[in-house]
XYZ file of C-alpha atoms in Angstrom:
363
model
C 96.157 135.072 96.786
C 95.794 133.354 100.044
C 95.425 130.209 102.735
C 95.489 130.440 106.427
C 95.546 127.765 107.884
C 96.027 126.296 111.387
C 99.445 126.210 112.385
C 101.292 122.626 110.889
C 103.112 120.410 113.745
C 105.654 118.620 111.976
C 105.677 114.959 113.157
C 109.083 113.818 111.843
C 112.338 116.416 112.576
C 116.323 116.102 112.785
C 116.963 119.121 115.871
C 120.416 117.359 116.061
C 122.624 118.138 118.902
C 124.856 120.916 120.099
C 126.338 123.822 117.336
C 123.432 122.658 114.601
C 121.567 122.110 116.940
C 121.216 126.091 117.506
C 121.760 126.436 114.084
C 118.472 124.559 113.205
C 116.714 124.493 115.922
C 114.305 127.910 115.039
C 113.567 128.230 111.476
C 111.505 125.048 113.074
C 110.202 127.105 115.172
C 109.510 129.490 112.737
C 107.217 127.924 111.165
C 106.177 125.033 112.844
C 103.610 124.562 116.544
C 105.367 121.080 118.070
C 106.986 118.549 116.304
C 108.245 115.261 116.745
C 111.425 114.790 117.711
C 114.514 112.176 116.448
C 116.028 110.645 118.739
C 118.941 109.119 117.028
C 121.598 111.068 118.597
C 125.574 110.021 119.678
C 124.510 108.539 121.536
C 120.855 107.892 121.410
C 117.568 108.565 123.336
C 117.513 105.559 125.012
C 115.852 107.090 128.272
C 113.137 108.678 130.080
C 115.769 110.955 131.476
C 117.945 111.167 128.685
C 114.491 112.441 126.472
C 113.569 114.676 129.838
C 117.823 116.299 129.371
C 117.337 116.450 125.629
C 113.864 118.359 125.944
C 115.164 121.450 127.326
C 118.590 121.562 125.166
C 115.663 122.378 122.464
C 113.934 124.490 124.236
C 117.061 127.018 124.980
C 118.193 126.849 121.677
C 114.802 128.765 120.529
C 113.974 131.751 120.364
C 113.141 133.532 123.292
C 109.776 135.111 122.898
C 108.947 130.844 120.741
C 106.229 128.349 121.569
C 107.084 125.642 120.254
C 106.783 122.679 121.640
C 108.863 119.313 120.753
C 106.977 116.372 122.042
C 110.625 113.565 122.469
C 110.716 109.766 121.252
C 112.682 107.033 123.002
C 115.573 105.671 120.282
C 113.922 101.563 120.846
C 116.921 99.274 121.238
C 117.433 95.116 122.401
C 117.830 96.264 125.860
C 114.684 98.947 126.251
C 112.492 97.453 128.926
C 108.629 97.501 129.419
C 109.294 99.755 132.132
C 111.233 102.700 130.526
C 107.498 103.039 128.715
C 105.963 103.160 131.882
C 108.736 105.900 132.384
C 108.344 108.539 129.313
C 103.879 107.991 129.162
C 104.449 108.702 132.716
C 107.010 111.895 131.965
C 104.471 114.253 129.957
C 106.897 114.479 127.550
C 107.275 110.935 125.681
C 104.980 110.368 123.112
C 107.046 107.754 121.018
C 108.997 105.049 120.371
C 111.573 105.004 117.732
C 112.555 102.019 115.622
C 115.305 102.236 113.445
C 116.291 98.917 112.066
C 120.004 98.695 112.847
C 121.883 100.043 110.188
C 119.236 102.026 108.368
C 120.712 105.533 108.658
C 121.766 107.699 110.446
C 123.530 106.952 113.921
C 121.279 103.498 113.736
C 123.638 101.583 114.959
C 121.838 100.681 117.955
C 118.625 99.627 116.367
C 117.160 97.147 116.921
C 118.522 93.342 115.432
C 115.564 91.351 117.407
C 111.956 93.035 116.559
C 110.167 89.818 117.536
C 112.014 88.475 120.539
C 114.027 91.290 122.490
C 112.093 93.221 121.626
C 107.983 91.889 122.058
C 107.573 92.649 126.052
C 107.907 96.115 125.808
C 105.886 96.243 122.350
C 103.060 94.597 124.374
C 103.816 97.935 126.933
C 103.101 99.877 123.945
C 100.062 98.281 123.408
C 98.741 98.784 126.766
C 100.095 102.918 127.409
C 98.949 102.936 124.464
C 102.061 104.349 122.487
C 102.763 105.317 118.594
C 105.879 102.459 117.696
C 107.670 105.414 114.731
C 109.182 102.678 112.316
C 111.763 103.696 109.721
C 110.821 100.995 106.860
C 113.080 99.347 105.496
C 115.886 96.185 106.197
C 119.278 96.350 105.829
C 119.855 93.190 104.831
C 122.273 94.231 102.254
C 121.711 91.758 99.431
C 117.978 93.211 99.448
C 118.307 96.086 96.174
C 118.344 100.264 98.105
C 114.745 100.133 96.433
C 113.098 97.506 97.930
C 113.848 98.039 100.409
C 110.542 99.605 102.116
C 109.080 96.828 100.586
C 109.919 93.638 102.138
C 109.919 95.090 105.181
C 106.172 95.871 104.410
C 105.937 92.020 104.196
C 109.015 90.758 106.450
C 108.645 93.142 109.467
C 105.488 95.172 109.623
C 102.820 92.954 108.424
C 103.814 90.467 110.872
C 104.116 93.077 113.247
C 100.361 94.585 112.417
C 98.793 90.843 112.747
C 100.420 89.967 116.272
C 99.729 93.317 117.872
C 96.489 94.349 115.955
C 96.214 97.485 118.918
C 99.574 98.966 118.352
C 99.462 101.752 117.053
C 102.033 102.104 113.981
C 103.258 105.289 112.659
C 105.408 104.155 109.091
C 107.454 107.589 108.648
C 108.637 108.893 105.407
C 106.827 106.114 102.562
C 108.057 106.260 99.474
C 106.452 103.737 97.708
C 102.498 103.272 96.332
C 103.881 99.554 98.256
C 103.942 101.730 101.513
C 100.704 103.369 99.860
C 98.413 100.521 99.915
C 99.783 99.458 103.435
C 98.733 101.778 105.285
C 95.358 102.144 103.694
C 94.877 98.282 104.099
C 94.847 99.052 107.767
C 92.716 100.262 110.481
C 92.345 103.798 110.645
C 93.823 104.964 113.993
C 96.290 102.041 114.474
C 98.173 102.388 111.836
C 99.678 106.009 109.518
C 102.040 107.965 107.416
C 104.340 111.093 107.960
C 104.978 112.407 103.793
C 108.180 114.680 103.493
C 108.119 117.251 101.192
C 111.188 115.685 99.333
C 109.200 111.826 98.147
C 106.392 114.287 97.049
C 108.359 116.255 94.514
C 111.938 114.759 93.410
C 111.779 111.480 91.975
C 115.030 109.184 91.881
C 116.271 111.090 88.241
C 116.568 114.260 90.871
C 120.269 112.285 92.534
C 121.924 112.205 89.124
C 120.381 115.540 86.597
C 123.692 117.537 85.698
C 125.709 115.499 87.655
C 125.805 114.049 90.880
C 123.473 116.177 93.020
C 124.073 115.372 97.132
C 121.738 117.489 99.051
C 118.909 115.159 97.156
C 120.065 112.489 99.498
C 117.800 111.244 101.724
C 117.135 107.701 103.329
C 114.893 106.018 102.403
C 116.482 107.095 98.555
C 114.309 108.547 96.521
C 112.331 106.117 94.347
C 110.268 106.219 90.240
C 107.411 108.619 89.930
C 105.031 105.973 89.658
C 105.684 106.083 93.341
C 106.323 109.689 93.500
C 103.227 109.536 92.124
C 101.157 107.624 94.329
C 101.900 109.314 97.086
C 100.989 112.685 95.556
C 97.455 110.814 95.408
C 97.316 109.099 98.545
C 98.447 112.521 100.073
C 96.149 114.414 98.475
C 92.598 112.994 98.707
C 92.116 114.130 101.605
C 92.535 110.673 103.691
C 93.332 110.799 107.924
C 96.014 108.162 107.328
C 98.487 110.556 106.254
C 99.929 113.849 107.578
C 102.961 116.202 107.587
C 106.671 114.800 109.177
C 109.616 117.030 107.196
C 111.936 114.503 108.111
C 113.892 117.418 107.896
C 117.776 116.526 108.914
C 120.714 118.858 108.454
C 124.343 118.032 107.589
C 126.960 120.870 107.930
C 127.917 120.951 103.939
C 131.444 119.608 103.594
C 129.304 116.130 105.257
C 127.406 115.875 102.284
C 129.871 117.236 99.440
C 131.995 114.246 100.341
C 133.661 110.891 98.934
C 131.104 109.514 101.492
C 128.641 111.764 102.313
C 125.674 112.399 104.872
C 121.615 111.123 103.973
C 119.546 114.085 104.481
C 117.944 117.409 103.773
C 117.385 120.348 105.177
C 113.801 121.809 104.043
C 112.845 123.304 107.336
C 113.372 126.577 106.296
C 111.317 125.516 103.112
C 108.584 122.298 103.437
C 105.399 124.301 104.550
C 105.779 126.019 101.091
C 106.573 122.655 98.943
C 103.504 121.534 100.437
C 101.165 123.669 99.587
C 102.961 123.498 95.772
C 101.783 119.798 95.814
C 98.559 120.041 97.124
C 98.123 123.829 94.228
C 99.019 121.634 91.703
C 96.965 118.690 91.970
C 94.144 120.577 92.544
C 94.021 119.454 96.448
C 93.961 122.777 98.801
C 90.413 122.980 100.396
C 92.825 119.695 101.479
C 96.346 120.945 103.124
C 95.562 121.343 106.525
C 94.005 118.971 107.004
C 97.058 117.067 106.366
C 99.280 119.570 108.095
C 96.755 120.820 110.571
C 95.036 118.421 111.885
C 95.605 113.936 111.147
C 98.724 114.235 113.123
C 97.014 116.057 116.366
C 94.184 113.590 115.634
C 96.190 110.708 115.470
C 98.795 110.833 118.141
C 94.905 112.073 120.549
C 96.544 115.415 121.360
C 94.186 119.089 120.821
C 95.067 120.945 117.339
C 96.400 123.720 117.338
C 94.450 127.295 118.233
C 97.272 129.561 116.375
C 96.999 130.495 112.515
C 99.463 130.536 110.143
C 99.117 132.125 107.122
C 101.009 131.152 103.051
C 100.622 133.959 100.463
C 100.934 133.178 96.576
C 103.961 135.242 96.308
C 107.223 134.752 95.027
C 110.500 134.215 97.117
C 113.786 133.134 96.556
C 115.153 130.299 98.780
C 119.081 130.895 100.198
C 121.849 129.461 98.047
C 123.185 128.603 101.847
C 122.170 129.253 105.464
C 126.066 130.165 107.527
C 127.685 129.721 110.319
C 130.297 129.178 113.173
C 130.692 125.093 112.693
C 130.001 125.959 108.896
C 127.656 126.404 105.984
C 124.064 123.593 105.705
C 122.657 123.981 102.683
C 118.847 123.934 102.459
C 117.002 122.400 99.365
C 115.720 123.662 96.156
C 118.641 126.372 97.715
C 118.489 128.619 95.277
C 115.826 128.257 93.914
C 112.043 131.013 93.379
C 108.937 129.159 94.683
C 105.776 130.084 94.733
C 103.703 130.199 98.508
C 104.978 131.561 100.970
C 104.375 131.258 105.236
C 104.022 133.885 107.943
C 103.219 133.243 111.083
C 102.684 135.148 114.222
C 102.092 138.861 115.181
C 103.417 138.705 111.144
C 100.450 136.723 110.365
C 98.148 138.435 112.594
C 99.182 142.493 111.316
C 99.060 141.317 107.604
C 95.051 140.060 108.498
C 94.527 143.724 110.516
C 95.947 145.989 107.452
C 92.830 143.332 104.595
C 90.821 144.257 107.635
C 91.595 147.890 107.189
C 91.917 147.673 103.069
C 88.708 145.757 103.572
C 86.550 147.930 105.153
C 88.366 151.455 103.201
C 86.336 149.652 100.230
């Protein structure tokens, strides 16, 4: 059994920088045509000039034969100017602006503290420039339970934002709750959408504790109850255009995960396509997989769909236990486990097509 899909894009990806960038970029470039690149570096990517320079670093980290295209973003701060949005749009390489509430996740300490005050002129300029706002949808109030922070963010930030600026294109990223599903479904198509990760489709919060503390299943937003996972699966496999692929692949060196204060983030780039196929197959919705992986994202962003193809073959393969690099090891999602769908792209996919055509002709 096999599937041929238009090559997917990843609409939420962390590539980091330095040695980590060199290590992980080829894994995403192997399977995806394009990716929206997160700007939460140290220091963050707050200007168009910084985005252009980061893009060059990414391109240099890619294999020589890669056609992967990084789509850059700006990190929204309380001091971002409307003029920076104009520069970003005119650059041709910046495609969105990312909202991190200050303190919400990795390297978010420079994030927004006053969205409706200091940032309002920037948001209004984004409407004029048709520049999407990508949202890490959690409040950071320590009095709000970590499992409730997405719902509270919807009620106190996103709902008022959309009411105030209904023409602002908003992507609620890595949604984790049925509350987020309902919110996205209630909005106007083409102006409100969501990305969904493989971990939030496959794992619930039990995966953090089964057999002991599991640091490689720890991400932000944190995994939620099974009822929430089921709601997200139902939404994604329904065929709705409002949901699209965003891995939130977020690599950290092993020792930064397995320590007394471990980092949040799951490195899923090597397995993401296989896991999405697993979810859609188990839901009886493989016919809707291509729209989720390859159509809904570019359509929302107003970009052309990819013309290249990827082939998924129903063939068992084992995920490596660890990936070793000069600086240390990275543990991929589902390390050491066997997956049932194996992706094949580019020349390999073309060769596979040719072999099948020859076999069919002989038959």
